[in-house]
Coordinates of C-alpha atoms in Angstrom, one line a residue:
Chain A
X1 CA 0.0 0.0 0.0
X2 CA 2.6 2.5 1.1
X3 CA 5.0 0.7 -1.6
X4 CA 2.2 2.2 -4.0
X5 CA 2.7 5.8 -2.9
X6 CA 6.0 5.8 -3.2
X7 CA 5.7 4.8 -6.5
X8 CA 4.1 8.2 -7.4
X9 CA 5.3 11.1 -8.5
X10 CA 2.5 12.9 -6.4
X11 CA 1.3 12.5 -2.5
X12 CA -2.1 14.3 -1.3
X13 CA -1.0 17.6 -0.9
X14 CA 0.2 18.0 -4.1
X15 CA -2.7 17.2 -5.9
X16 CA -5.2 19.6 -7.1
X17 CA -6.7 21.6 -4.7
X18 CA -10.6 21.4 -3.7
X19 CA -11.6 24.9 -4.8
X20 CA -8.7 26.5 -6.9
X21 CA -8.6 30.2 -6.4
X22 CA -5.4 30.6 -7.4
X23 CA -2.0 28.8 -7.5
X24 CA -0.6 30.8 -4.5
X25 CA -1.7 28.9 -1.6
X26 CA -0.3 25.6 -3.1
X27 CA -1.0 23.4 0.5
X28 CA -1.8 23.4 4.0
X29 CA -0.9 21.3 7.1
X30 CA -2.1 21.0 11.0
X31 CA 0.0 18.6 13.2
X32 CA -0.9 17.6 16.3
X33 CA 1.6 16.5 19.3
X34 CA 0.3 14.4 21.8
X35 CA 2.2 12.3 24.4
X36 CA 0.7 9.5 27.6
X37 CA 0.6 9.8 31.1
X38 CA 3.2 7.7 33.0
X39 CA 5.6 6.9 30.1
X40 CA 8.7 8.7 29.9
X41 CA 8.6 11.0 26.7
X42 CA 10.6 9.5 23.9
X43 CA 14.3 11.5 24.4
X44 CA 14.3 9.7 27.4
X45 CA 12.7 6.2 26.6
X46 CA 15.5 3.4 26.6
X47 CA 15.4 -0.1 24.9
X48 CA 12.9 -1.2 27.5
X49 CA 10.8 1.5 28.1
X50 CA 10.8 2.2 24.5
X51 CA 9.8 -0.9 23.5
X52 CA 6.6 -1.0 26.0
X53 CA 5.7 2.3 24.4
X54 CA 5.3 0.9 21.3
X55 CA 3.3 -1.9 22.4
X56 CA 1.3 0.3 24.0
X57 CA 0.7 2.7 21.0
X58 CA 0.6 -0.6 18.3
X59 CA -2.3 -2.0 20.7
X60 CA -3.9 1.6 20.2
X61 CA -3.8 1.3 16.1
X62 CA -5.0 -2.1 16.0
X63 CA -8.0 -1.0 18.5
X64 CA -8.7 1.7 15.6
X65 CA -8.0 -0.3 12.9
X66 CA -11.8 -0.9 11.8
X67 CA -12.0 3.0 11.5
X68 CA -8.9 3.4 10.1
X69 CA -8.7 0.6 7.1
X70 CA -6.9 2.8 5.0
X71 CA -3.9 3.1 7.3
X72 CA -0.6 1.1 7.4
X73 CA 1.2 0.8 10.0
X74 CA 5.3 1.3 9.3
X75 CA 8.8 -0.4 11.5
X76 CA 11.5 2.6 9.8
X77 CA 13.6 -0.9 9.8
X78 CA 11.5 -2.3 7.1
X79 CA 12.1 1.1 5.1
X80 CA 14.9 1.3 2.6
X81 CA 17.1 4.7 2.9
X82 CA 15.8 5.1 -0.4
X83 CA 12.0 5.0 0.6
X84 CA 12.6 7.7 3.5
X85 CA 14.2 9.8 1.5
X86 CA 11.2 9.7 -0.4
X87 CA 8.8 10.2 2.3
X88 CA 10.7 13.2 3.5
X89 CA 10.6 14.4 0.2
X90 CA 7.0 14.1 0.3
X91 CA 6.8 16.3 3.6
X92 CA 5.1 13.0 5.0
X93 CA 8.2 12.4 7.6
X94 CA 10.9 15.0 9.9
X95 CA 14.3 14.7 8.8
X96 CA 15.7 13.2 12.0
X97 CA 13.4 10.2 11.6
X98 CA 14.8 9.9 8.1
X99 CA 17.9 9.9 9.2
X100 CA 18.0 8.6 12.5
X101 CA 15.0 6.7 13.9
X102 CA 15.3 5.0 16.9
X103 CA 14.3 1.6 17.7
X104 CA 11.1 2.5 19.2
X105 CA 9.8 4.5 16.6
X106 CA 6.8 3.9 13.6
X107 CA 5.3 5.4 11.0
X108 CA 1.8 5.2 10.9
X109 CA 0.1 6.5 7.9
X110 CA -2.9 7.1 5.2
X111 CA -2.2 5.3 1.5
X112 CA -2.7 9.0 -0.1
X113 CA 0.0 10.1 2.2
X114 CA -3.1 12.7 3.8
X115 CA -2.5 11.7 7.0
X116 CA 0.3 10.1 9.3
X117 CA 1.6 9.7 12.6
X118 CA 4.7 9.7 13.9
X119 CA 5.4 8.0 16.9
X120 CA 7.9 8.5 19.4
X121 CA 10.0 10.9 17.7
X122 CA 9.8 14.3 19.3
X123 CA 6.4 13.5 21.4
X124 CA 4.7 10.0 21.5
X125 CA 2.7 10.8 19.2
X126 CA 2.6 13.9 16.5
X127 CA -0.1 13.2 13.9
X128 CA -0.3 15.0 10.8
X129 CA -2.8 16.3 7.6
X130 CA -1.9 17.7 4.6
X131 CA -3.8 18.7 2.3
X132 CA -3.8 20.6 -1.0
X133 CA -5.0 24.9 -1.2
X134 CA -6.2 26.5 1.7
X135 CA -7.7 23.9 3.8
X136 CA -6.6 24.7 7.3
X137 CA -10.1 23.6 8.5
X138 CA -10.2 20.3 7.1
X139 CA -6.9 19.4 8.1
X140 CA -7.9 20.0 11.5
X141 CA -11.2 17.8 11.3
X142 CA -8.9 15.1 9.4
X143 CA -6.2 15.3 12.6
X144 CA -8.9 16.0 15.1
X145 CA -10.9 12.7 13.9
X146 CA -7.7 10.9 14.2
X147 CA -7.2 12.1 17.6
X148 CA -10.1 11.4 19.1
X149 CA -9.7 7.4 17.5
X150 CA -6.4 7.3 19.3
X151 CA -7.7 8.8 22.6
X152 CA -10.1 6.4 23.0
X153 CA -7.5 3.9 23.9
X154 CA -4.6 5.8 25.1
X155 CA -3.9 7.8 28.4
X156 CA -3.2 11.4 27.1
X157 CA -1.6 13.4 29.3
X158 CA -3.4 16.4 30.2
X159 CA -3.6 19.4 32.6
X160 CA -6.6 21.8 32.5
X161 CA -4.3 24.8 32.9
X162 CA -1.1 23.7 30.4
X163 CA -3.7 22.0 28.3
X164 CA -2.2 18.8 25.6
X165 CA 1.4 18.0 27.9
X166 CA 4.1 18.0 25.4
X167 CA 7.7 16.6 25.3
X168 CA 8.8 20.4 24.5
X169 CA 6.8 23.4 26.7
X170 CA 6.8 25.2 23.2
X171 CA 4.3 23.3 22.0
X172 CA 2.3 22.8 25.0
X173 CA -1.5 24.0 25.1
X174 CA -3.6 23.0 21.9
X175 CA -0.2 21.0 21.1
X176 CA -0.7 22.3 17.4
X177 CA 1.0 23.9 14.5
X178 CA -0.8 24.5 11.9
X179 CA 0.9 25.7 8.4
X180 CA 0.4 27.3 5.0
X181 CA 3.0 26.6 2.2
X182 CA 2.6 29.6 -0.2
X183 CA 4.5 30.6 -3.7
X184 CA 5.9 34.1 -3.3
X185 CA 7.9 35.2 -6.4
X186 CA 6.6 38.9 -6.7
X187 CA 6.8 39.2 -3.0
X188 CA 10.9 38.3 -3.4
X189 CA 11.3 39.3 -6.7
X190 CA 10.3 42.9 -5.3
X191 CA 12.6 43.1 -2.0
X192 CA 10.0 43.2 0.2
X193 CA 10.5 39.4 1.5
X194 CA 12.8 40.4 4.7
X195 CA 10.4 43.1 5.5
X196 CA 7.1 40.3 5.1
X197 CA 9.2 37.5 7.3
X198 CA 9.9 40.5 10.0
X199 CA 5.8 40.9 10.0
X200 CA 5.1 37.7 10.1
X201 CA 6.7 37.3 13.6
X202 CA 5.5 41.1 15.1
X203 CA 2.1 38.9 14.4
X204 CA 3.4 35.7 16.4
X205 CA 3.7 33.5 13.1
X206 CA 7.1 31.8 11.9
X207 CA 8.2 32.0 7.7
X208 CA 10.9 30.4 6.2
X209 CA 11.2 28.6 2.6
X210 CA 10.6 24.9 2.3
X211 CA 13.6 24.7 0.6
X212 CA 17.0 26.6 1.6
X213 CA 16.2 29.0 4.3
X214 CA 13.9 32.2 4.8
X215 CA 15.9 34.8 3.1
X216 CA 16.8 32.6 0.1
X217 CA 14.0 29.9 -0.9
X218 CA 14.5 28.3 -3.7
X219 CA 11.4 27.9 -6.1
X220 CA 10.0 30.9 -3.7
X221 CA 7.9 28.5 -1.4
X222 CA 7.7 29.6 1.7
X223 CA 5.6 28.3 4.7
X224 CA 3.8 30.5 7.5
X225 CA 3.1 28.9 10.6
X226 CA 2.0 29.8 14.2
X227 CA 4.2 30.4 17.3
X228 CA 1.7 30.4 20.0
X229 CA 0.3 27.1 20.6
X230 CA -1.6 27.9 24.6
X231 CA -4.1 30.8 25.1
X232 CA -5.9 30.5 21.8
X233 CA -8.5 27.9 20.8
X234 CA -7.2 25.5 17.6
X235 CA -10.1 27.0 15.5
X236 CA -8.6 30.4 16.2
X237 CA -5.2 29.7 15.6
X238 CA -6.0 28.1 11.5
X239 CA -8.4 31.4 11.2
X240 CA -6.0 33.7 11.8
X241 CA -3.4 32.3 9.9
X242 CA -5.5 31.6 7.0
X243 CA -6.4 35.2 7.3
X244 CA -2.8 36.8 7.5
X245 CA -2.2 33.8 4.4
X246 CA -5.1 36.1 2.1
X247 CA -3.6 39.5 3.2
X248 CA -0.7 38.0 1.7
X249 CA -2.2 36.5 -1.5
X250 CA -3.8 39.7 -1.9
X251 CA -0.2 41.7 -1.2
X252 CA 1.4 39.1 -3.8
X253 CA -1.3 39.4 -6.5
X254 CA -0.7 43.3 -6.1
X255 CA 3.1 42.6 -6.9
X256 CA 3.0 40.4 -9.6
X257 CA 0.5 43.2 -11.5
X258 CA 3.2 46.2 -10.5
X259 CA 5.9 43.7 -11.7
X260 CA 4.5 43.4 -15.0
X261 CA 2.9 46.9 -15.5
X262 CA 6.5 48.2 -14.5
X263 CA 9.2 46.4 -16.7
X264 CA 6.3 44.2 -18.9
X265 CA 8.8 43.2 -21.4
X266 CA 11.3 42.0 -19.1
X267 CA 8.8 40.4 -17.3
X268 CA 6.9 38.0 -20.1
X269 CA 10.5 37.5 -21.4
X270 CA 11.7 35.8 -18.1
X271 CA 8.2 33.4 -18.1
X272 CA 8.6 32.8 -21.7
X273 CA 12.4 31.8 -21.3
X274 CA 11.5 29.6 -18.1
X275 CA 9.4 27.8 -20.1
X276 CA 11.8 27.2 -23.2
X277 CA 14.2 26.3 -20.4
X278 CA 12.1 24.1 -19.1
X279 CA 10.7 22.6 -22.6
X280 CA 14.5 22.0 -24.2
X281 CA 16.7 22.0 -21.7
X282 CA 19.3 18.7 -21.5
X283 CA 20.4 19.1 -17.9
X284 CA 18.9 21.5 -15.0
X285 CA 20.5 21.4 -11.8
X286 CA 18.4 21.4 -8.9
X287 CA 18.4 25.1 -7.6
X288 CA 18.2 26.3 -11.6
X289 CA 14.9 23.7 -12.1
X290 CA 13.1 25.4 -8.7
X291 CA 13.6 28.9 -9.8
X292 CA 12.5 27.4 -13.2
X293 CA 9.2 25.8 -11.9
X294 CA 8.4 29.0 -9.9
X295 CA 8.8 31.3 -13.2
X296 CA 6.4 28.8 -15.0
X297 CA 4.1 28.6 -11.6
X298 CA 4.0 32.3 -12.0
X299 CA 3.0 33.1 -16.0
X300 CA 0.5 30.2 -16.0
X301 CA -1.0 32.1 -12.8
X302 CA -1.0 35.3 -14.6
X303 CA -1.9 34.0 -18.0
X304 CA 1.0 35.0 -19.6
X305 CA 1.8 31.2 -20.7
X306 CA -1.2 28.3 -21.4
X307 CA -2.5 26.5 -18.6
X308 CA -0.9 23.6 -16.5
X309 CA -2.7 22.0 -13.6
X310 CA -1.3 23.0 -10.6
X311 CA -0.8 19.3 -9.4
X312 CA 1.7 19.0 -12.7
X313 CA 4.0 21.7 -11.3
X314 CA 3.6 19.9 -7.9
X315 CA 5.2 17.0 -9.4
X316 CA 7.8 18.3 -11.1
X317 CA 8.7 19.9 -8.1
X318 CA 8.7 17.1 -6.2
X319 CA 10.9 15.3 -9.1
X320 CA 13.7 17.3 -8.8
X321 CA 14.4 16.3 -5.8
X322 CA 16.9 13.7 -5.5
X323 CA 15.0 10.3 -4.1
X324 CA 11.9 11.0 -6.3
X325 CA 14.0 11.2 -9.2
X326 CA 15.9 7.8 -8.6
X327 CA 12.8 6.1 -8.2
X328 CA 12.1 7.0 -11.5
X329 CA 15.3 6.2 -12.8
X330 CA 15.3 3.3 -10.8
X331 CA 18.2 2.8 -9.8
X332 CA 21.4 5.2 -8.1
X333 CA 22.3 8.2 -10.5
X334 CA 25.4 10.5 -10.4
X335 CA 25.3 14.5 -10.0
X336 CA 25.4 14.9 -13.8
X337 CA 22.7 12.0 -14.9
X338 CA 20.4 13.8 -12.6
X339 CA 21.0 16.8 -13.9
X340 CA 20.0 15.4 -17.1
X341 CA 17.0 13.1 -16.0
X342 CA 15.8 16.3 -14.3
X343 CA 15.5 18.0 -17.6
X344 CA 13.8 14.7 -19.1
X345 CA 11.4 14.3 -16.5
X346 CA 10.2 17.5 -16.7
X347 CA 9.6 17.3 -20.3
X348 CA 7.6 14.5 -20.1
X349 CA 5.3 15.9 -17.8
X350 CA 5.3 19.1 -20.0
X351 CA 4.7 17.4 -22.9
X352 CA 1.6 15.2 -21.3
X353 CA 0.0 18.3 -19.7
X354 CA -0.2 19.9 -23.1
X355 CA -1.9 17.1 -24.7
X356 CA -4.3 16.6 -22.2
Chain B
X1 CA 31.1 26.4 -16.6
X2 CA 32.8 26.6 -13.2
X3 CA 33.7 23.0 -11.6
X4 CA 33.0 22.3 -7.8
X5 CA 36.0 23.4 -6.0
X6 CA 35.7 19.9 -3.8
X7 CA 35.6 17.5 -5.6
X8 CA 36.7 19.5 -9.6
X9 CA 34.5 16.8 -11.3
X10 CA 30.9 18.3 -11.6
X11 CA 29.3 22.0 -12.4
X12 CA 29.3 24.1 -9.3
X13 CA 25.7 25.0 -8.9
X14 CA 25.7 26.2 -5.3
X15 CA 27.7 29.1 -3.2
X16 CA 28.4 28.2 0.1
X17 CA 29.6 30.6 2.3
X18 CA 31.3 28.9 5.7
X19 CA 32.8 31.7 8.8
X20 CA 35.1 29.2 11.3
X21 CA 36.4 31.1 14.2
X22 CA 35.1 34.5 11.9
X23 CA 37.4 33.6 9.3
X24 CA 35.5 33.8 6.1
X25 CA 36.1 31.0 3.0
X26 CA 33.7 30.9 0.0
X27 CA 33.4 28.1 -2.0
X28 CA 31.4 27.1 -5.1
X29 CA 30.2 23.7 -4.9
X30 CA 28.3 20.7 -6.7
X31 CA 25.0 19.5 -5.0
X32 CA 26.7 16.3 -3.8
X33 CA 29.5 17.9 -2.2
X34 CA 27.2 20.7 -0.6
X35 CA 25.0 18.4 0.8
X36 CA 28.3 16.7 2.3
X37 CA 29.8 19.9 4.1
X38 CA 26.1 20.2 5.6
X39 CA 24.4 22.9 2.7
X40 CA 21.5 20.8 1.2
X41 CA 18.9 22.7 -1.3
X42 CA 16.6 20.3 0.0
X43 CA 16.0 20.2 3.4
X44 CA 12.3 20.5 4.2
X45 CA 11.5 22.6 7.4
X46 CA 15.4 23.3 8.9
X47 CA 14.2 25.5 11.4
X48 CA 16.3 27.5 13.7
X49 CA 15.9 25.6 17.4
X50 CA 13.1 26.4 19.3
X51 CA 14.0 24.4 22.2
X52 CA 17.4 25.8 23.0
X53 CA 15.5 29.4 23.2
X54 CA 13.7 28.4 25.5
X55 CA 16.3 26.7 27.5
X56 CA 17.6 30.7 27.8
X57 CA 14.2 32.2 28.6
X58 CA 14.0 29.9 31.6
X59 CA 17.2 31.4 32.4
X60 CA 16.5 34.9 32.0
X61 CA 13.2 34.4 34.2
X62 CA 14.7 32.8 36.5
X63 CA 16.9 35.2 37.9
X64 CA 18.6 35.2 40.8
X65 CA 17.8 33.4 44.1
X66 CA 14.6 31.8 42.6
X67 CA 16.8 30.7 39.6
X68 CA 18.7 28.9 42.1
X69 CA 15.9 27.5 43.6
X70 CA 14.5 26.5 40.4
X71 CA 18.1 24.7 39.5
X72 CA 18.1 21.9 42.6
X73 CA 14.3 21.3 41.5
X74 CA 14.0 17.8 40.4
X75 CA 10.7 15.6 38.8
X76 CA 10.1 12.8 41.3
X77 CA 8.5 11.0 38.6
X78 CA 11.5 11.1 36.1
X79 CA 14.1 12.0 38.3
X80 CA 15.1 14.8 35.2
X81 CA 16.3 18.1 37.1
X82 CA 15.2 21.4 36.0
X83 CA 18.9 22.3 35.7
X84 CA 18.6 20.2 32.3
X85 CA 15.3 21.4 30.8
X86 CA 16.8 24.8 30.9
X87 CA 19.6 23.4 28.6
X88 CA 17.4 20.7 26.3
X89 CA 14.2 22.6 26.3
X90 CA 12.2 19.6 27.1
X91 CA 10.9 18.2 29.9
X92 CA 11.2 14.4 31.3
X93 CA 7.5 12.9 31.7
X94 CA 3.8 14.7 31.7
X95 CA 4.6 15.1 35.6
X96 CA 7.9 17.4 35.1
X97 CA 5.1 20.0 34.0
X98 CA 3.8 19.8 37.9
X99 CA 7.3 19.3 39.4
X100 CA 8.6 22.5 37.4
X101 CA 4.8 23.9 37.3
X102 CA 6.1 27.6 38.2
X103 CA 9.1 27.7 36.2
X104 CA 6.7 26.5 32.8
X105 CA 3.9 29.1 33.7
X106 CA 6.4 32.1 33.9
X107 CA 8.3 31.1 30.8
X108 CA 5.3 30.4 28.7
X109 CA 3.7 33.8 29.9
X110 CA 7.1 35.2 28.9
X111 CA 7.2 33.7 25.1
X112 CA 3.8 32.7 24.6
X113 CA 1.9 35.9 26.5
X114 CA -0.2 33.3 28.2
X115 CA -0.3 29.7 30.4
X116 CA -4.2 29.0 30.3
X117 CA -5.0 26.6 27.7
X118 CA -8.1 27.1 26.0
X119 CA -8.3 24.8 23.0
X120 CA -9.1 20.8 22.7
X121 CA -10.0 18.8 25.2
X122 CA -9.8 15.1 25.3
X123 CA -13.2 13.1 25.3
X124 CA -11.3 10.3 28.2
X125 CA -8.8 11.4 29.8
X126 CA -10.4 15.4 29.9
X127 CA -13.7 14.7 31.4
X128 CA -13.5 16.4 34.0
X129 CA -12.3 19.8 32.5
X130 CA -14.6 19.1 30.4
X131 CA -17.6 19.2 32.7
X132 CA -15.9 22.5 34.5
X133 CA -15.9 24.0 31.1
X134 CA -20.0 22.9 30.7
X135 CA -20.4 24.4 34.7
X136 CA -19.1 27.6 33.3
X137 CA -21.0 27.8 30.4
X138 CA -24.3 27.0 32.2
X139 CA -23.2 30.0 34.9
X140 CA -23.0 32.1 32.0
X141 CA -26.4 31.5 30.8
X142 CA -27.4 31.4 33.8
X143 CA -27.1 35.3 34.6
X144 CA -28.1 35.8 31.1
X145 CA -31.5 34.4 31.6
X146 CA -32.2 36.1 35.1
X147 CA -30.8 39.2 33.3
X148 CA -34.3 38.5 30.9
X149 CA -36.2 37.7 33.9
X150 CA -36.6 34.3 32.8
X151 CA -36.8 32.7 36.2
X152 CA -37.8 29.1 34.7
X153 CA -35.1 28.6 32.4
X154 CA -32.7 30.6 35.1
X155 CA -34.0 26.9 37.6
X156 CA -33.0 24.7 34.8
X157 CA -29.7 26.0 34.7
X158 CA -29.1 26.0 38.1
X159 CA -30.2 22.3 38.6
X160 CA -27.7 21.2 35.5
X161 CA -24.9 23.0 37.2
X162 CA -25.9 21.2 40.4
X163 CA -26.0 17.7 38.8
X164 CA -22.5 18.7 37.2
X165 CA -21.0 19.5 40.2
X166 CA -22.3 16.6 41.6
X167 CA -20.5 14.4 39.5
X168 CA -17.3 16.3 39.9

């Protein structure tokens, strides 16, 4: 089942949102972190206490298993390096349990990679929706429904006054973070990005790019997400952050129409040229294929260059990243063979868009 | 083309910038190598850490003789002292949150602006903050309907917060 996501060049997320708007708000995410009374949280579980955790939480899954049929339940052992890589890559797993899982950790998680949980890594339990567009509220239901299956077995622990007890205090309270992964280009493009990011926290939200760092994303996607987690209700928290995510759609939009009444020729010339690029190109390195994808992302927003779905620049986004494209390839592939599967890969997917 | 200055073999496609003991070395690099000396393009959510501030607001709370104080605290569940939460950011078990209770509530007022959770509640293991919540809500309408004069629905209300409390 989860062999059959992985085999994709897509996961939830990056599929076509419910209501398309626009492409600016390409996905959104709540995560939940729970942990259980009278089990040490997992930085200090050993071999033995670890191992009684996961009993516990296995016991807890198979319980829910009649709601949850669509849910597999993962040992990181059984996973290849190969297959995490791609998980990561599909935003379904954290680094460190790519990397470094210990013993007592699992994976549990939705065949359209919508949901998962991840257990004893940073809390006992953090479970996760994702979902494509601006759909803060749904991934909360999603999680929330999850939740509430889990909690009917296990011993959450929970103090009226800290709220959901968490391995770190900075996510105590509602326990959640809740996120919005937006495309910025006019936003950067114009200078004002350093200024947005230093808003962002005056308003108690957190932005940095999904790929690089905050001050130089590549592919200009860069996810808002909230700081305070105790004091405010869950509901409040994904309303206010999908509203601060519209100011900036709106703030974008403005941009991208300034950009383009300013300098227009420059401007079409750099969407046009993208997508020759992206059309003929034989080798595009990683960083040059994001800021690529974004141009493209941009001018079929605008209308400047004929329609592709959304979900198509989704995947080629996702296959220029490394693990995605040696699944394709199938097997392990040097700098410069990427390089130049990147280029084909995106073709294809060019080529089939326009047809279709 | 420029060649990666590690390894000479592939096109450089990054710039990575390293400062060791403030001395500052630029190199251009290849993906591969970057990702080697720690500079990946693709690393999803590499967030500055979080815990490790707040290992330094419990210190800057905390100051002087109560910070000591706070320091010799230690979780009777876990046995984790508080001395280490400051450095790790996390605490031990659910019970460090009562053992270091005052030290949390300080620090979360300090970074959060508040300590009173108001969100979620679990169906199980939350009942009874649950039913507090309902007592509240029921005082509430309570006033409201002797506000109206509504002296019936004002009896109802009382005898549900009664049966609450009851059960409490």
């Amino acid at each position: 089942m989860l062999e059959a996501l992985l085999n994709t060049d897509t996961v939830k997320w990056a599929e076509m949102p419910k209501e398309e708007k626009n492409g600016i708000v390409v996905s959104s995410r709540v995560r939940l972190a729970r942990d259980l009374k009278q089990v040490p949280f997992p930085h200090r579980l050993n071999a033995e206490t670890g191992e009684a955790c996961v009993k516990l939480l296995e016991q807890a899954w198979q319980s829910c298993q009649v709601q949850l049929p669509q849910f597999e339940w993962k040992n990181p052992e059984e996973l290849t390096d190969e297959e995490k890589q791609l998980l990561l890559e599909k935003r379904m797993i954290t680094p460190k349990f790519a990397e470094n899982a210990k013993k007592w950790e699992r994976l549990l998680v939705k065949e359209d990679g919508s949901l998962s949980v991840l257990c004893n890594e940073e809390d006992h339990l953090r479970i996760q929706c994702m979902l494509p567009g601006l759909a803060l509220e749904e991934c909360l239901r999603e999680a929330n429904q999850l939740d509430d299956c889990l909690e009917q077995v296990l011993d959450y622990a929970f103090d009226e006054r800290f709220g959901y007890l968490t391995a770190c205090p900075t996510d105590v309270g509602t326990g959640m973070r809740a996120s919005i992964l937006l495309h910025l280009p006019a936003i950067r493009m114009s200078g004002q990005l350093s200024k947005v990011v230093q808003n962002m926290s005056q308003l108690g939200l957190n932005m940095h790019g999904l790929y690089g760092d905050g001050t130089k994303a590549f592919g200009n996607l860069y996810q808002i997400s909230n700081q305070i987690t105790i004091g405010q209700s869950e509901k409040e928290i994904c309303s206010f952050l999908e509203t601060v995510a519209g100011q900036l759609v709106e703030q974008e939009k403005q941009l991208r129409e300034d950009l383009k009444q300013k300098n227009p020729y420059p401007f079409i010339d750099r969407i046009t040229r993208a997508n020759g690029l992206l059309r003929n190109a034989y080798m595009l390195d990683a960083a040059e294929a994001l800021s690529l994808l974004s141009d493209l992302r941009l001018g079929v927003d605008m209308g400047i260059i004929e329609e592709i779905p959304t979900s198509v620049i989704n995947q080629m986004t996702l296959l220029s990243n490394p693990g995605h494209l040696q699944r394709k390839a199938g097997r392990k592939l040097s700098a410069i063979e990427k390089d130049n599967l990147r280029a084909k890969f995106i073709q294809e997917k060019l080529s089939v868009a326009k047809t279709s | 083309m420029a060649y990666c200055d590690h390894c000479k073999k592939n096109p450089a496609t990054m710039h990575m910038i390293q400062f060791i003991n403030g001395e500052r070395t630029e190199y251009n690099l290849c993906e591969e190598c970057a990702a080697e000396m720690g500079g990946s393009l693709f690393l999803p959510d590499a967030q500055f850490s979080l815990p490790n501030l707040l290992g330094s607001v419990f210190e800057s709370v905390l100051g002087g003789a109560q910070a000591h104080k706070s320091q010799t605290k230690i979780c009777p569940s876990c046995k984790t002292p508080f001395s280490e939460v400051g450095k790790t950011g996390k605490v031990g078990c659910s019970d460090c949150y009562a053992a270091f209770a005052d030290e949390i509530e300080s620090s979360l007022r300090r970074v959060q602006g508040n300590a009173q959770h108001v969100g979620k509640i679990p169906a199980r293991n939350g009942k009874p903050a649950q039913m507090r919540k309902q007592i509240e809500r029921y005082k509430q309408q309570l006033q409201k309907a002797i506000g109206m004069e509504e002296y019936e629905k004002a009896a109802e209300f009382r005898d549900k917060i009664k049966e609450l409390e009851k059960q409490l």
